[in-house]
PDB file of C-alpha atoms in Angstrom:
ATOM      1  CA  UNK A  14    -109.870-141.380   4.770  1.00 78.00           C
ATOM      2  CA  UNK A  15    -111.954-139.026   2.625  1.00 86.00           C
ATOM      3  CA  UNK A  16    -108.777-137.463   1.275  1.00 91.00           C
ATOM      4  CA  UNK A  17    -107.640-140.888   0.028  1.00 91.00           C
ATOM      5  CA  UNK A  18    -111.063-141.558  -1.484  1.00 91.00           C
ATOM      6  CA  UNK A  19    -111.016-138.173  -3.211  1.00 93.00           C
ATOM      7  CA  UNK A  20    -107.500-138.816  -4.556  1.00 93.00           C
ATOM      8  CA  UNK A  21    -108.470-142.243  -5.927  1.00 92.00           C
ATOM      9  CA  UNK A  22    -111.645-140.887  -7.539  1.00 93.00           C
ATOM     10  CA  UNK A  23    -109.708-138.055  -9.185  1.00 95.00           C
ATOM     11  CA  UNK A  24    -106.982-140.448 -10.369  1.00 94.00           C
ATOM     12  CA  UNK A  25    -109.527-142.932 -11.775  1.00 94.00           C
ATOM     13  CA  UNK A  26    -111.336-140.157 -13.631  1.00 95.00           C
ATOM     14  CA  UNK A  27    -108.325-138.189 -14.854  1.00 95.00           C
ATOM     15  CA  UNK A  28    -105.825-140.995 -15.544  1.00 95.00           C
ATOM     16  CA  UNK A  29    -107.650-144.330 -15.639  1.00 94.00           C
ATOM     17  CA  UNK A  30    -104.725-146.207 -17.203  1.00 92.00           C
ATOM     18  CA  UNK A  31    -102.345-145.167 -14.438  1.00 94.00           C
ATOM     19  CA  UNK A  32    -104.996-145.770 -11.757  1.00 93.00           C
ATOM     20  CA  UNK A  33    -105.729-149.323 -12.937  1.00 93.00           C
ATOM     21  CA  UNK A  34    -102.011-150.044 -13.127  1.00 92.00           C
ATOM     22  CA  UNK A  35    -101.607-148.988  -9.497  1.00 92.00           C
ATOM     23  CA  UNK A  36    -104.747-150.863  -8.443  1.00 91.00           C
ATOM     24  CA  UNK A  37    -103.592-154.075 -10.107  1.00 89.00           C
ATOM     25  CA  UNK A  38    -100.383-153.973  -8.037  1.00 90.00           C
ATOM     26  CA  UNK A  39    -102.164-152.972  -4.833  1.00 86.00           C
ATOM     27  CA  UNK A  40    -102.699-155.791  -2.360  1.00 84.00           C
ATOM     28  CA  UNK A  41    -106.103-154.981  -0.953  1.00 82.00           C
ATOM     29  CA  UNK A  42    -108.562-157.074   0.980  1.00 87.00           C
ATOM     30  CA  UNK A  43    -112.188-156.797  -0.051  1.00 85.00           C
ATOM     31  CA  UNK A  44    -113.175-155.725   3.466  1.00 89.00           C
ATOM     32  CA  UNK A  45    -110.641-152.884   3.335  1.00 89.00           C
ATOM     33  CA  UNK A  46    -111.859-151.785  -0.084  1.00 91.00           C
ATOM     34  CA  UNK A  47    -115.473-151.801   1.061  1.00 91.00           C
ATOM     35  CA  UNK A  48    -114.890-150.060   4.384  1.00 91.00           C
ATOM     36  CA  UNK A  49    -112.271-147.557   3.227  1.00 92.00           C
ATOM     37  CA  UNK A  50    -113.508-146.680  -0.267  1.00 93.00           C
ATOM     38  CA  UNK A  51    -116.929-147.853  -1.369  1.00 94.00           C
ATOM     39  CA  UNK A  52    -119.044-147.574   1.786  1.00 95.00           C
ATOM     40  CA  UNK A  53    -117.850-144.045   2.645  1.00 95.00           C
ATOM     41  CA  UNK A  54    -118.381-142.981  -0.983  1.00 95.00           C
ATOM     42  CA  UNK A  55    -121.915-144.395  -1.050  1.00 96.00           C
ATOM     43  CA  UNK A  56    -122.510-142.800   2.354  1.00 95.00           C
ATOM     44  CA  UNK A  57    -121.436-139.465   0.925  1.00 95.00           C
ATOM     45  CA  UNK A  58    -123.793-139.941  -2.021  1.00 95.00           C
ATOM     46  CA  UNK A  59    -126.629-140.733   0.405  1.00 95.00           C
ATOM     47  CA  UNK A  60    -125.927-137.724   2.611  1.00 95.00           C
ATOM     48  CA  UNK A  61    -125.819-135.413  -0.404  1.00 95.00           C
ATOM     49  CA  UNK A  62    -129.137-136.886  -1.617  1.00 92.00           C
ATOM     50  CA  UNK A  63    -130.612-135.945   1.762  1.00 92.00           C
ATOM     51  CA  UNK A  64    -129.059-132.469   1.816  1.00 92.00           C
ATOM     52  CA  UNK A  65    -129.741-131.856  -1.859  1.00 89.00           C
ATOM     53  CA  UNK A  66    -133.482-132.212  -1.368  1.00 85.00           C
ATOM     54  CA  UNK A  67    -133.415-129.985   1.711  1.00 85.00           C
ATOM     55  CA  UNK A  68    -131.484-127.207   0.003  1.00 83.00           C
ATOM     56  CA  UNK A  69    -132.817-127.344  -3.556  1.00 80.00           C
ATOM     57  CA  UNK A  70    -136.547-127.537  -2.758  1.00 76.00           C
ATOM     58  CA  UNK A  71    -138.543-124.394  -2.086  1.00 76.00           C
ATOM     59  CA  UNK A  72    -139.973-125.809   1.122  1.00 78.00           C
ATOM     60  CA  UNK A  73    -138.248-127.628   3.955  1.00 78.00           C
ATOM     61  CA  UNK A  74    -139.479-131.209   3.565  1.00 81.00           C
ATOM     62  CA  UNK A  75    -137.801-133.767   5.807  1.00 87.00           C
ATOM     63  CA  UNK A  76    -139.959-136.636   4.531  1.00 86.00           C
ATOM     64  CA  UNK A  77    -138.949-135.989   0.937  1.00 85.00           C
ATOM     65  CA  UNK A  78    -135.280-135.765   1.933  1.00 87.00           C
ATOM     66  CA  UNK A  79    -135.479-139.105   3.756  1.00 89.00           C
ATOM     67  CA  UNK A  80    -137.196-140.747   0.780  1.00 87.00           C
ATOM     68  CA  UNK A  81    -134.514-139.450  -1.545  1.00 88.00           C
ATOM     69  CA  UNK A  82    -131.687-140.687   0.655  1.00 91.00           C
ATOM     70  CA  UNK A  83    -133.276-144.131   1.113  1.00 91.00           C
ATOM     71  CA  UNK A  84    -133.814-144.540  -2.611  1.00 91.00           C
ATOM     72  CA  UNK A  85    -130.241-143.434  -3.347  1.00 93.00           C
ATOM     73  CA  UNK A  86    -128.764-145.733  -0.702  1.00 95.00           C
ATOM     74  CA  UNK A  87    -130.674-148.821  -1.851  1.00 94.00           C
ATOM     75  CA  UNK A  88    -130.027-148.123  -5.549  1.00 95.00           C
ATOM     76  CA  UNK A  89    -126.302-147.562  -4.970  1.00 95.00           C
ATOM     77  CA  UNK A  90    -125.763-150.636  -2.799  1.00 94.00           C
ATOM     78  CA  UNK A  91    -128.070-152.852  -4.795  1.00 95.00           C
ATOM     79  CA  UNK A  92    -126.645-151.680  -8.104  1.00 96.00           C
ATOM     80  CA  UNK A  93    -123.111-152.322  -6.910  1.00 96.00           C
ATOM     81  CA  UNK A  94    -123.778-155.836  -5.624  1.00 96.00           C
ATOM     82  CA  UNK A  95    -126.013-156.826  -8.539  1.00 96.00           C
ATOM     83  CA  UNK A  96    -123.477-155.565 -11.109  1.00 96.00           C
ATOM     84  CA  UNK A  97    -120.627-157.412  -9.365  1.00 95.00           C
ATOM     85  CA  UNK A  98    -122.679-160.603  -9.235  1.00 96.00           C
ATOM     86  CA  UNK A  99    -123.760-160.399 -12.894  1.00 95.00           C
ATOM     87  CA  UNK A 100    -120.245-159.653 -14.118  1.00 94.00           C
ATOM     88  CA  UNK A 101    -118.862-162.541 -12.077  1.00 93.00           C
ATOM     89  CA  UNK A 102    -121.443-164.872 -13.643  1.00 92.00           C
ATOM     90  CA  UNK A 103    -120.690-163.576 -17.151  1.00 90.00           C
ATOM     91  CA  UNK A 104    -116.993-163.997 -16.402  1.00 86.00           C
ATOM     92  CA  UNK A 105    -117.565-167.667 -15.542  1.00 84.00           C
ATOM     93  CA  UNK A 106    -120.088-168.485 -18.241  1.00 81.00           C
ATOM     94  CA  UNK A 107    -119.229-166.344 -21.240  1.00 79.00           C
ATOM     95  CA  UNK A 108    -115.483-165.889 -20.819  1.00 72.00           C
ATOM     96  CA  UNK A 109    -114.893-169.339 -19.225  1.00 77.00           C
ATOM     97  CA  UNK A 110    -112.778-167.965 -16.390  1.00 79.00           C
ATOM     98  CA  UNK A 111    -112.623-168.821 -12.718  1.00 84.00           C
ATOM     99  CA  UNK A 112    -115.045-167.077 -10.354  1.00 82.00           C
ATOM    100  CA  UNK A 113    -113.510-164.240  -8.307  1.00 86.00           C
ATOM    101  CA  UNK A 114    -116.242-162.200  -6.600  1.00 92.00           C
ATOM    102  CA  UNK A 115    -113.879-160.056  -4.459  1.00 92.00           C
ATOM    103  CA  UNK A 116    -112.009-158.928  -7.593  1.00 91.00           C
ATOM    104  CA  UNK A 117    -115.301-158.100  -9.309  1.00 93.00           C
ATOM    105  CA  UNK A 118    -116.488-156.093  -6.338  1.00 94.00           C
ATOM    106  CA  UNK A 119    -113.327-154.015  -6.467  1.00 94.00           C
ATOM    107  CA  UNK A 120    -113.560-153.626 -10.252  1.00 95.00           C
ATOM    108  CA  UNK A 121    -117.208-152.522 -10.153  1.00 95.00           C
ATOM    109  CA  UNK A 122    -116.576-150.206  -7.197  1.00 95.00           C
ATOM    110  CA  UNK A 123    -113.648-148.429  -8.791  1.00 94.00           C
ATOM    111  CA  UNK A 124    -115.400-148.311 -12.176  1.00 95.00           C
ATOM    112  CA  UNK A 125    -118.414-146.673 -10.516  1.00 95.00           C
ATOM    113  CA  UNK A 126    -116.326-143.832  -9.061  1.00 94.00           C
ATOM    114  CA  UNK A 127    -117.277-141.378 -11.817  1.00 94.00           C
ATOM    115  CA  UNK A 128    -120.956-142.263 -11.607  1.00 95.00           C
ATOM    116  CA  UNK A 129    -120.996-141.797  -7.826  1.00 95.00           C
ATOM    117  CA  UNK A 130    -119.061-138.511  -8.063  1.00 95.00           C
ATOM    118  CA  UNK A 131    -121.522-137.210 -10.650  1.00 94.00           C
ATOM    119  CA  UNK A 132    -124.417-138.191  -8.380  1.00 93.00           C
ATOM    120  CA  UNK A 133    -122.896-136.108  -5.590  1.00 93.00           C
ATOM    121  CA  UNK A 134    -122.407-133.066  -7.824  1.00 93.00           C
ATOM    122  CA  UNK A 135    -125.777-133.262  -9.561  1.00 92.00           C
ATOM    123  CA  UNK A 136    -127.688-133.793  -6.338  1.00 90.00           C
ATOM    124  CA  UNK A 137    -126.302-130.590  -4.903  1.00 88.00           C
ATOM    125  CA  UNK A 138    -126.348-128.674  -8.209  1.00 87.00           C
ATOM    126  CA  UNK A 139    -129.332-130.011 -10.206  1.00 84.00           C
ATOM    127  CA  UNK A 140    -129.198-127.116 -12.682  1.00 87.00           C
ATOM    128  CA  UNK A 141    -126.067-128.706 -14.179  1.00 88.00           C
ATOM    129  CA  UNK A 142    -128.067-131.691 -15.440  1.00 87.00           C
ATOM    130  CA  UNK A 143    -126.129-131.634 -18.728  1.00 90.00           C
ATOM    131  CA  UNK A 144    -123.133-133.095 -16.861  1.00 88.00           C
ATOM    132  CA  UNK A 145    -124.947-136.469 -16.904  1.00 89.00           C
ATOM    133  CA  UNK A 146    -123.482-137.051 -20.369  1.00 92.00           C
ATOM    134  CA  UNK A 147    -120.050-137.527 -18.766  1.00 93.00           C
ATOM    135  CA  UNK A 148    -121.229-140.802 -17.240  1.00 92.00           C
ATOM    136  CA  UNK A 149    -120.457-142.291 -20.674  1.00 92.00           C
ATOM    137  CA  UNK A 150    -116.776-141.781 -19.855  1.00 94.00           C
ATOM    138  CA  UNK A 151    -117.235-144.852 -17.666  1.00 94.00           C
ATOM    139  CA  UNK A 152    -116.778-146.853 -20.878  1.00 96.00           C
ATOM    140  CA  UNK A 153    -113.203-145.557 -21.162  1.00 95.00           C
ATOM    141  CA  UNK A 154    -112.521-146.193 -17.465  1.00 95.00           C
ATOM    142  CA  UNK A 155    -113.650-149.808 -17.871  1.00 96.00           C
ATOM    143  CA  UNK A 156    -111.715-150.147 -21.131  1.00 95.00           C
ATOM    144  CA  UNK A 157    -108.524-149.053 -19.411  1.00 94.00           C
ATOM    145  CA  UNK A 158    -109.131-151.425 -16.497  1.00 93.00           C
ATOM    146  CA  UNK A 159    -109.997-154.482 -18.565  1.00 92.00           C
ATOM    147  CA  UNK A 160    -106.410-155.100 -19.636  1.00 88.00           C
ATOM    148  CA  UNK A 161    -104.176-154.481 -16.616  1.00 90.00           C
ATOM    149  CA  UNK A 162    -106.672-155.253 -13.852  1.00 90.00           C
ATOM    150  CA  UNK A 163    -108.585-158.207 -15.298  1.00 88.00           C
ATOM    151  CA  UNK A 164    -106.250-159.478 -17.987  1.00 87.00           C
ATOM    152  CA  UNK A 165    -108.806-159.318 -20.804  1.00 88.00           C
ATOM    153  CA  UNK A 166    -107.312-160.103 -24.215  1.00 88.00           C
ATOM    154  CA  UNK A 167    -107.513-157.441 -26.923  1.00 87.00           C
ATOM    155  CA  UNK A 168    -109.820-159.442 -29.196  1.00 89.00           C
ATOM    156  CA  UNK A 169    -112.575-159.639 -26.503  1.00 89.00           C
ATOM    157  CA  UNK A 170    -111.903-156.296 -24.838  1.00 91.00           C
ATOM    158  CA  UNK A 171    -114.549-154.313 -26.738  1.00 93.00           C
ATOM    159  CA  UNK A 172    -117.243-156.921 -26.121  1.00 92.00           C
ATOM    160  CA  UNK A 173    -116.386-157.134 -22.447  1.00 93.00           C
ATOM    161  CA  UNK A 174    -116.182-153.355 -22.009  1.00 94.00           C
ATOM    162  CA  UNK A 175    -119.565-152.856 -23.671  1.00 95.00           C
ATOM    163  CA  UNK A 176    -121.268-155.465 -21.492  1.00 94.00           C
ATOM    164  CA  UNK A 177    -119.603-154.256 -18.308  1.00 95.00           C
ATOM    165  CA  UNK A 178    -120.452-150.602 -18.977  1.00 96.00           C
ATOM    166  CA  UNK A 179    -124.110-151.380 -19.625  1.00 96.00           C
ATOM    167  CA  UNK A 180    -124.353-153.511 -16.483  1.00 96.00           C
ATOM    168  CA  UNK A 181    -122.515-151.073 -14.206  1.00 96.00           C
ATOM    169  CA  UNK A 182    -124.494-148.040 -15.399  1.00 95.00           C
ATOM    170  CA  UNK A 183    -127.935-149.628 -15.633  1.00 95.00           C
ATOM    171  CA  UNK A 184    -128.126-151.717 -12.436  1.00 95.00           C
ATOM    172  CA  UNK A 185    -128.564-148.728 -10.069  1.00 95.00           C
ATOM    173  CA  UNK A 186    -131.140-147.232 -12.457  1.00 93.00           C
ATOM    174  CA  UNK A 187    -133.013-150.534 -12.681  1.00 94.00           C
ATOM    175  CA  UNK A 188    -133.156-150.831  -8.901  1.00 94.00           C
ATOM    176  CA  UNK A 189    -134.292-147.228  -8.569  1.00 90.00           C
ATOM    177  CA  UNK A 190    -137.079-147.826 -11.106  1.00 90.00           C
ATOM    178  CA  UNK A 191    -138.081-151.050  -9.330  1.00 90.00           C
ATOM    179  CA  UNK A 192    -138.261-149.160  -6.028  1.00 87.00           C
ATOM    180  CA  UNK A 193    -140.444-146.529  -7.639  1.00 84.00           C
ATOM    181  CA  UNK A 194    -142.811-149.198  -8.981  1.00 85.00           C
ATOM    182  CA  UNK A 195    -142.945-151.272  -5.813  1.00 82.00           C
ATOM    183  CA  UNK A 196    -143.156-148.360  -3.392  1.00 76.00           C
ATOM    184  CA  UNK A 197    -144.888-145.392  -5.003  1.00 76.00           C
ATOM    185  CA  UNK A 198    -144.400-143.417  -1.783  1.00 69.00           C
ATOM    186  CA  UNK A 199    -140.724-143.032  -2.735  1.00 62.00           C
ATOM    187  CA  UNK A 200    -141.626-141.034  -5.839  1.00 64.00           C
ATOM    188  CA  UNK A 201    -141.245-137.299  -5.686  1.00 57.00           C
TER     189      UNK A 201
END
């Protein structure tokens, strides 16, 4: 299972056009996508958040590691579901298309692959903080997916890609900031 996840993440990052072409032809139930791709990937991000704090801090601090993993888990799940919901609503209201939440969940999940992979790497290797800039490549991943996967016309593709990128990248950060404000004990 993790080998398949790794292969999809690498394909989405290295060849997004080819990946979206394959994904648009792939018959996949939402439950299969969630249980075989997204949930294990978010679980991996959460585990690395836990281990990253244990191994990168000078002192062994289990409480801090648990706080980090809880914040990462809630921000990842919440960001995913909130982004899928917002994009589905924009799809209905702004683009006047029919609602399709399962398709949006898959689109947001696959589009978030780079962001989740970077979270894994940077949690374990925080000294490579400069790699955060590569999260902007998500714009290109979404651009490539807008045509074959969602059927966005060329004249609205830039507008859609800009909105989708902002929503997909900022929702986990917004939830993480809200958690920090609402529960100051999660700050470290």
